[in-house]
Amino acid sequence: GGGGNGDFEFNIRGNVELAELDEISDQMIRDLEKKPGFVDLTKNLKMGLPEIRIVPDRQKAAALGVSASSIATAVQASIGGLNVGKFKSGGHRYDIRMRLEDSQRNDPSAIGQLFVRNRMGDVVELRNVVEVSTGAAPSKISRQDRMRSVTVSSNLENLPVGRAVAQVRALSEATLPEGVNVNFSGSAESFLESIRQFAIAIGLAVLIIYMLLAAQFESLVHPLTVMLALPLSLIGALGALWAAGMTINLFSLIGIILLFGLVTKNSILLVDFANQLRREGMDKVEAMRTAAPIRMRPVLMTALSMIFGVLPAAIGIGPGAETRQPMAVATAAGMFSSTVLVLVVVPVFYLTIDDAAEWVRSRLGRGRATASSTYATE
């Protein structure tokens, strides 16, 4: 009596009555059916299934010396069945399951005719120590984090998982009562976990790039100029994904991380050569004016080789290309936008941040001079 394993799953959970939770999940399913993209909506909670309840009369059972565990074992072995051994034949192993014949366990009244032994070893008819009644109950009661939960599953039709997560969150915030919340599972949980992991990976990538550049340039300022290529590359990568109707998924995120390691190369060629000219005695403005035209050729050559290298995957040639296409599109478009903008923006940013660094150094030097003068006077 459970729900199916769809493309998209989430749990509605809360410490409320099971009937209320069932009504809330039904309302959530009706609301989602009105939204495009959610198909085959189902849930794992089925209310109103028939059941037989066996309630021990504890006073009578205690008087006759019958324990509740003995009653449960007798009913389980006779009605539900109990594995009592193994049978081997022809290299195969089979369970030996003991229970009553169908004719003796299909009628609820047969439960009262069962016998159970008391503490003295005597047999007692079960009708003397239990009450048998019929009723309706859910197929199963699921719990998550000590709260009752209902799993709603759905297949997605032309709807990305990220957008489906956003729609369910918005709907839950608008309709769910206090004390009831939504928790995602299955592919939605994997998607959210991968997003968190890639955010950490991107942060670590940026940190490592900065540390390596700081060691290379022996400066804490010039790495910022080089890393300006990172946001410039995101302009092209995200813009191309949006224009092509693609989403930010596992493969496009891999392409963005790959892009971060590639685009800084263009800025390194430009900034390193400008610093070399400055060490030879050239003014910083003239050094950048000289470095940009000279370094434009190797920058364009390496960028174009990378773009044309991923172009077949970006176009979607070959089997399984739809999985690699977002990664290639993000890489190619990000490399293109970074190359074009680096030759224009980085020189300006290089001069601006260098002026700012000189201003900060002059202010700090003036402050130290004032402090030294005050100390000498005293």
Coordinates of C-alpha atoms in Angstrom, one line a residue:
G1 CA 0.0 0.0 0.0
G2 CA 2.9 2.4 -0.6
G3 CA 3.5 5.2 -3.2
G4 CA 5.7 4.7 -6.2
N5 CA 9.2 5.8 -6.6
G6 CA 8.8 8.7 -8.9
D7 CA 11.3 11.2 -10.4
F8 CA 10.5 13.6 -7.5
E9 CA 9.6 12.9 -3.9
F10 CA 9.0 14.9 -0.8
N11 CA 7.7 14.2 2.7
I12 CA 5.0 16.0 4.5
R13 CA 5.6 15.6 8.2
G14 CA 4.3 16.9 11.5
N15 CA 3.1 15.9 15.0
V16 CA -0.6 16.0 14.0
E17 CA -3.3 13.3 13.8
L18 CA -2.9 10.9 10.9
A19 CA -6.3 11.8 9.5
E20 CA -5.3 15.5 9.4
L21 CA -2.0 14.6 7.7
D22 CA -3.8 12.5 5.1
E23 CA -6.1 15.5 4.4
I24 CA -3.1 17.9 4.1
S25 CA -1.3 15.6 1.7
D26 CA -4.5 15.2 -0.4
Q27 CA -4.8 19.0 -0.6
M28 CA -1.1 19.3 -1.6
I29 CA -1.6 16.7 -4.4
R30 CA -4.7 18.6 -5.7
D31 CA -2.7 21.8 -5.8
L32 CA 0.2 20.3 -7.5
E33 CA -2.0 18.7 -10.2
K34 CA -3.0 22.2 -11.3
K35 CA 0.6 23.1 -12.0
P36 CA 2.2 22.0 -15.2
G37 CA 5.0 19.4 -15.0
F38 CA 3.8 17.3 -12.1
V39 CA 2.3 14.0 -13.3
D40 CA 1.4 10.6 -11.7
L41 CA 1.1 12.2 -8.3
T42 CA 0.6 9.6 -5.5
K43 CA 1.3 9.1 -1.8
N44 CA 2.3 6.2 0.4
L45 CA -0.5 6.6 3.0
K46 CA -3.7 4.7 2.4
M47 CA -6.4 5.2 5.0
G48 CA -9.5 3.0 5.7
L49 CA -7.9 -0.4 5.0
P50 CA -9.8 -3.2 6.9
E51 CA -8.0 -4.8 9.8
I52 CA -8.7 -7.2 12.7
R53 CA -7.8 -5.9 16.2
I54 CA -6.8 -8.3 18.9
V55 CA -6.9 -6.6 22.3
P56 CA -5.7 -8.6 25.3
D57 CA -7.9 -8.5 28.4
R58 CA -5.0 -8.0 30.8
Q59 CA -6.9 -8.8 34.0
K60 CA -8.2 -12.2 32.7
A61 CA -4.8 -12.9 31.2
A62 CA -3.0 -12.2 34.4
A63 CA -5.5 -14.3 36.4
L64 CA -5.0 -17.3 34.0
G65 CA -1.2 -16.8 33.9
V66 CA -1.0 -15.9 30.2
S67 CA 1.5 -13.2 29.1
A68 CA 0.9 -10.7 26.3
S69 CA 4.0 -12.0 24.5
S70 CA 2.6 -15.5 24.5
I71 CA -0.7 -14.2 22.9
A72 CA 1.3 -12.3 20.2
T73 CA 3.5 -15.3 19.4
A74 CA 0.4 -17.6 19.1
V75 CA -1.4 -15.2 16.8
Q76 CA 1.7 -14.6 14.7
A77 CA 2.6 -18.3 14.3
S78 CA -1.0 -19.3 13.5
I79 CA -2.3 -16.5 11.4
G80 CA 0.7 -14.5 10.0
G81 CA 3.2 -17.4 9.9
L82 CA 6.5 -17.9 11.6
N83 CA 9.8 -19.2 10.2
V84 CA 10.9 -22.2 12.2
G85 CA 13.7 -23.7 10.2
K86 CA 15.5 -24.2 6.9
F87 CA 15.2 -27.0 4.3
K88 CA 18.0 -27.8 1.8
S89 CA 17.4 -29.6 -1.4
G90 CA 19.4 -29.6 -4.7
G91 CA 21.8 -26.9 -3.6
H92 CA 18.9 -24.6 -2.7
R93 CA 17.7 -23.4 0.7
Y94 CA 14.1 -22.9 1.6
D95 CA 12.4 -21.4 4.6
I96 CA 10.1 -23.6 6.6
R97 CA 7.1 -21.4 7.6
M98 CA 4.5 -22.6 10.0
R99 CA 0.9 -21.4 10.0
L100 CA -2.6 -22.7 9.9
E101 CA -4.4 -23.9 6.8
D102 CA -6.3 -21.3 4.8
S103 CA -9.7 -22.7 5.9
Q104 CA -8.7 -22.3 9.5
R105 CA -7.5 -18.7 9.4
N106 CA -9.7 -17.0 6.9
D107 CA -12.5 -16.4 9.4
P108 CA -11.9 -13.9 12.2
S109 CA -13.7 -16.1 14.6
A110 CA -11.0 -18.7 14.2
I111 CA -8.7 -16.5 16.2
G112 CA -10.7 -17.1 19.3
Q113 CA -10.4 -20.8 18.9
L114 CA -6.6 -20.8 19.1
F115 CA -4.8 -22.0 22.2
V116 CA -2.0 -20.5 24.2
R117 CA 0.0 -21.9 27.1
N118 CA 0.2 -20.2 30.4
R119 CA 3.1 -20.1 32.9
M120 CA 2.1 -23.4 34.4
G121 CA 2.2 -25.1 31.0
D122 CA -1.6 -25.5 30.7
V123 CA -3.4 -24.5 27.5
V124 CA -5.9 -21.7 27.5
E125 CA -8.4 -20.9 24.7
L126 CA -7.6 -17.5 23.2
R127 CA -11.2 -16.3 23.4
N128 CA -11.0 -16.2 27.1
V129 CA -8.1 -13.7 27.3
V130 CA -8.6 -11.4 24.2
E131 CA -11.3 -9.3 22.4
V132 CA -11.4 -9.6 18.6
S133 CA -12.9 -6.7 16.7
T134 CA -12.8 -5.4 13.1
G135 CA -12.0 -1.8 12.0
A136 CA -10.2 0.3 9.5
A137 CA -6.7 1.7 9.7
P138 CA -3.9 3.1 7.5
S139 CA -1.7 0.7 5.5
K140 CA 1.4 1.9 7.5
I141 CA 2.4 4.8 9.7
S142 CA 5.7 6.3 8.6
R143 CA 7.8 8.5 10.8
Q144 CA 10.7 10.8 10.1
D145 CA 12.7 12.6 12.8
R146 CA 10.1 11.4 15.3
M147 CA 7.2 13.0 13.3
R148 CA 4.5 11.3 11.3
S149 CA 5.2 11.6 7.6
V150 CA 3.5 11.0 4.3
T151 CA 5.7 10.6 1.2
V152 CA 4.3 12.2 -2.0
S153 CA 5.9 11.1 -5.2
S154 CA 5.5 12.4 -8.8
N155 CA 7.1 12.2 -12.2
L156 CA 8.3 15.4 -13.8
E157 CA 7.3 16.3 -17.4
N158 CA 9.5 19.1 -18.9
L159 CA 10.1 20.5 -15.4
P160 CA 13.6 20.7 -13.9
V161 CA 14.1 19.3 -10.4
G162 CA 15.2 22.7 -9.1
R163 CA 12.1 24.5 -10.3
A164 CA 9.9 21.7 -8.9
V165 CA 11.6 22.1 -5.5
A166 CA 10.9 25.9 -5.6
Q167 CA 7.3 25.4 -6.4
V168 CA 6.7 22.8 -3.7
R169 CA 8.4 25.1 -1.1
A170 CA 6.3 28.1 -2.2
L171 CA 3.1 26.0 -2.0
S172 CA 4.0 24.5 1.4
E173 CA 4.7 28.0 2.9
A174 CA 1.3 29.2 1.6
T175 CA -0.9 26.3 2.6
L176 CA 0.7 24.1 5.3
P177 CA -0.5 24.8 8.9
E178 CA 1.9 25.4 11.8
G179 CA 3.8 22.4 12.9
V180 CA 3.7 20.7 9.5
N181 CA 6.6 21.0 7.1
V182 CA 8.1 19.6 3.9
N183 CA 11.3 17.6 3.6
F184 CA 12.6 16.5 0.2
S185 CA 13.9 13.0 -0.5
G186 CA 15.0 10.9 -3.5
S187 CA 16.3 12.8 -6.5
A188 CA 15.3 16.2 -5.0
E189 CA 17.3 15.5 -1.9
S190 CA 20.3 14.5 -4.1
F191 CA 19.9 17.7 -6.1
L192 CA 19.9 19.9 -3.1
E193 CA 22.9 18.0 -1.6
S194 CA 24.9 18.3 -4.9
I195 CA 24.1 22.1 -5.0
R196 CA 25.5 22.5 -1.4
Q197 CA 28.6 20.4 -2.2
F198 CA 29.3 22.3 -5.4
A199 CA 28.9 25.6 -3.6
I200 CA 31.6 24.4 -1.2
A201 CA 33.7 23.2 -4.2
I202 CA 33.5 26.6 -5.9
G203 CA 34.4 28.4 -2.8
L204 CA 37.4 26.2 -2.3
A205 CA 38.4 26.6 -5.9
V206 CA 38.3 30.4 -5.6
L207 CA 40.3 30.3 -2.4
I208 CA 43.0 28.0 -3.8
I209 CA 43.3 30.1 -7.0
Y210 CA 43.8 33.2 -4.8
M211 CA 46.5 31.5 -2.7
L212 CA 48.4 30.3 -5.7
L213 CA 48.2 33.7 -7.4
A214 CA 49.3 35.4 -4.3
A215 CA 52.3 33.1 -4.1
Q216 CA 53.1 33.6 -7.8
F217 CA 52.9 37.4 -7.8
E218 CA 54.1 37.8 -4.2
S219 CA 51.3 40.3 -3.6
L220 CA 47.8 40.3 -2.0
V221 CA 46.4 42.9 -4.5
H222 CA 47.3 41.7 -8.0
P223 CA 45.5 38.3 -7.5
L224 CA 42.3 40.2 -7.2
T225 CA 43.0 41.7 -10.7
V226 CA 43.6 38.3 -12.2
M227 CA 40.5 36.8 -10.5
L228 CA 38.3 39.5 -12.0
A229 CA 38.1 37.0 -14.9
L230 CA 35.9 34.7 -12.8
P231 CA 32.8 36.9 -12.6
L232 CA 33.4 38.0 -16.2
S233 CA 33.3 34.4 -17.3
L234 CA 30.0 33.7 -15.4
I235 CA 28.3 36.4 -17.5
G236 CA 28.8 34.3 -20.6
A237 CA 28.3 30.9 -19.0
L238 CA 25.0 31.7 -17.2
G239 CA 23.8 33.8 -20.2
A240 CA 24.4 31.0 -22.6
L241 CA 22.7 28.4 -20.5
W242 CA 19.7 30.7 -20.2
A243 CA 19.6 31.5 -23.9
A244 CA 19.8 27.8 -24.8
G245 CA 17.0 26.9 -22.4
M246 CA 19.3 24.7 -20.2
T247 CA 19.4 24.5 -16.5
I248 CA 22.1 24.7 -13.8
N249 CA 22.6 21.0 -13.2
L250 CA 25.5 18.7 -12.3
F251 CA 27.2 18.9 -15.7
S252 CA 26.9 22.7 -16.0
L253 CA 28.3 23.1 -12.5
I254 CA 31.3 20.9 -13.5
G255 CA 31.7 23.2 -16.6
I256 CA 31.7 26.3 -14.4
I257 CA 34.4 24.8 -12.0
L258 CA 36.5 23.9 -15.1
L259 CA 36.0 27.4 -16.4
F260 CA 37.4 28.9 -13.2
G261 CA 40.6 27.1 -13.7
L262 CA 40.9 28.2 -17.4
V263 CA 39.9 31.9 -17.5
T264 CA 42.4 33.1 -15.0
K265 CA 45.1 32.2 -17.5
N266 CA 44.2 35.2 -19.7
S267 CA 44.5 37.6 -16.9
I268 CA 47.8 36.1 -15.7
L269 CA 49.4 36.6 -19.2
L270 CA 48.3 40.3 -19.1
V271 CA 49.1 41.2 -15.5
D272 CA 52.4 39.3 -15.3
F273 CA 53.7 41.0 -18.4
A274 CA 52.7 44.4 -17.2
N275 CA 54.4 43.8 -13.9
Q276 CA 57.6 42.7 -15.8
L277 CA 57.5 46.0 -17.8
R278 CA 57.1 48.0 -14.6
R279 CA 60.1 46.2 -13.0
E280 CA 62.1 47.4 -16.0
G281 CA 61.2 51.0 -15.2
M282 CA 58.1 51.6 -17.2
D283 CA 55.2 53.6 -15.9
K284 CA 52.2 51.5 -14.9
V285 CA 49.8 53.2 -17.4
E286 CA 52.3 52.8 -20.2
A287 CA 53.1 49.2 -19.1
M288 CA 49.5 48.2 -19.4
R289 CA 49.1 50.0 -22.7
T290 CA 52.1 48.0 -24.0
A291 CA 51.2 44.7 -22.4
A292 CA 47.6 44.5 -23.7
P293 CA 48.3 44.6 -27.5
I294 CA 51.3 42.2 -27.1
R295 CA 49.5 39.7 -25.0
M296 CA 46.3 39.8 -27.1
R297 CA 47.5 37.3 -29.6
P298 CA 48.4 34.4 -27.1
V299 CA 45.2 35.2 -25.2
L300 CA 43.1 34.8 -28.3
M301 CA 44.9 31.7 -29.5
T302 CA 44.5 29.8 -26.2
A303 CA 40.9 30.9 -25.8
L304 CA 39.9 30.0 -29.4
S305 CA 41.6 26.6 -29.1
M306 CA 39.5 25.9 -25.9
I307 CA 36.3 27.1 -27.5
F308 CA 36.7 25.1 -30.6
G309 CA 37.8 22.1 -28.6
V310 CA 34.4 21.9 -26.7
L311 CA 32.3 23.1 -29.7
P312 CA 31.3 19.6 -30.9
A313 CA 30.0 18.8 -27.4
A314 CA 28.3 22.2 -27.2
I315 CA 26.5 21.6 -30.5
G316 CA 25.3 18.2 -29.3
I317 CA 27.1 15.8 -31.7
G318 CA 27.2 12.1 -30.8
P319 CA 25.3 9.7 -28.5
G320 CA 24.7 10.9 -25.0
A321 CA 25.5 14.5 -26.0
E322 CA 22.6 15.9 -24.1
T323 CA 24.3 15.2 -20.8
R324 CA 27.6 16.8 -21.9
Q325 CA 26.1 19.7 -23.7
P326 CA 25.4 22.0 -20.7
M327 CA 29.0 21.6 -19.5
A328 CA 30.4 22.4 -22.9
V329 CA 28.1 25.4 -23.4
A330 CA 29.0 26.9 -20.0
T331 CA 32.7 26.4 -20.8
A332 CA 32.7 27.8 -24.3
A333 CA 30.5 30.8 -23.6
G334 CA 32.3 31.6 -20.4
M335 CA 35.6 31.5 -22.1
F336 CA 34.4 33.8 -24.9
S337 CA 32.9 36.4 -22.6
S338 CA 36.0 36.3 -20.3
T339 CA 38.4 36.7 -23.2
V340 CA 36.5 39.7 -24.7
L341 CA 36.0 41.5 -21.4
V342 CA 39.4 40.7 -19.9
L343 CA 41.2 42.7 -22.7
V344 CA 39.0 45.7 -21.9
V345 CA 38.1 45.5 -18.1
V346 CA 41.2 44.1 -16.6
P347 CA 43.6 46.9 -17.6
V348 CA 41.2 49.5 -16.1
F349 CA 40.8 47.4 -12.9
Y350 CA 44.5 46.8 -12.7
L351 CA 45.3 50.6 -12.7
T352 CA 42.4 51.4 -10.3
I353 CA 43.3 48.8 -7.7
D354 CA 47.0 49.7 -8.0
D355 CA 46.0 53.4 -7.3
A356 CA 43.9 52.2 -4.3
A357 CA 46.8 50.1 -2.9
E358 CA 49.2 53.1 -3.2
W359 CA 46.7 55.3 -1.5
V360 CA 46.3 52.8 1.4
R361 CA 50.1 52.5 1.7
S362 CA 50.5 56.3 1.8
R363 CA 47.9 56.6 4.5
L364 CA 49.5 53.9 6.6
G365 CA 52.9 55.4 6.0
R366 CA 51.7 58.9 7.1
G367 CA 50.1 57.4 10.2
R368 CA 53.3 55.6 11.2
A369 CA 55.3 58.9 10.6
T370 CA 52.9 60.8 12.8
A371 CA 53.1 58.2 15.5
S372 CA 56.9 58.2 15.4
S373 CA 57.0 62.0 15.5
T374 CA 54.7 62.1 18.6
Y375 CA 56.9 59.4 20.3
A376 CA 60.1 61.4 19.6
T377 CA 58.5 64.6 21.0
E378 CA 57.5 62.9 24.2

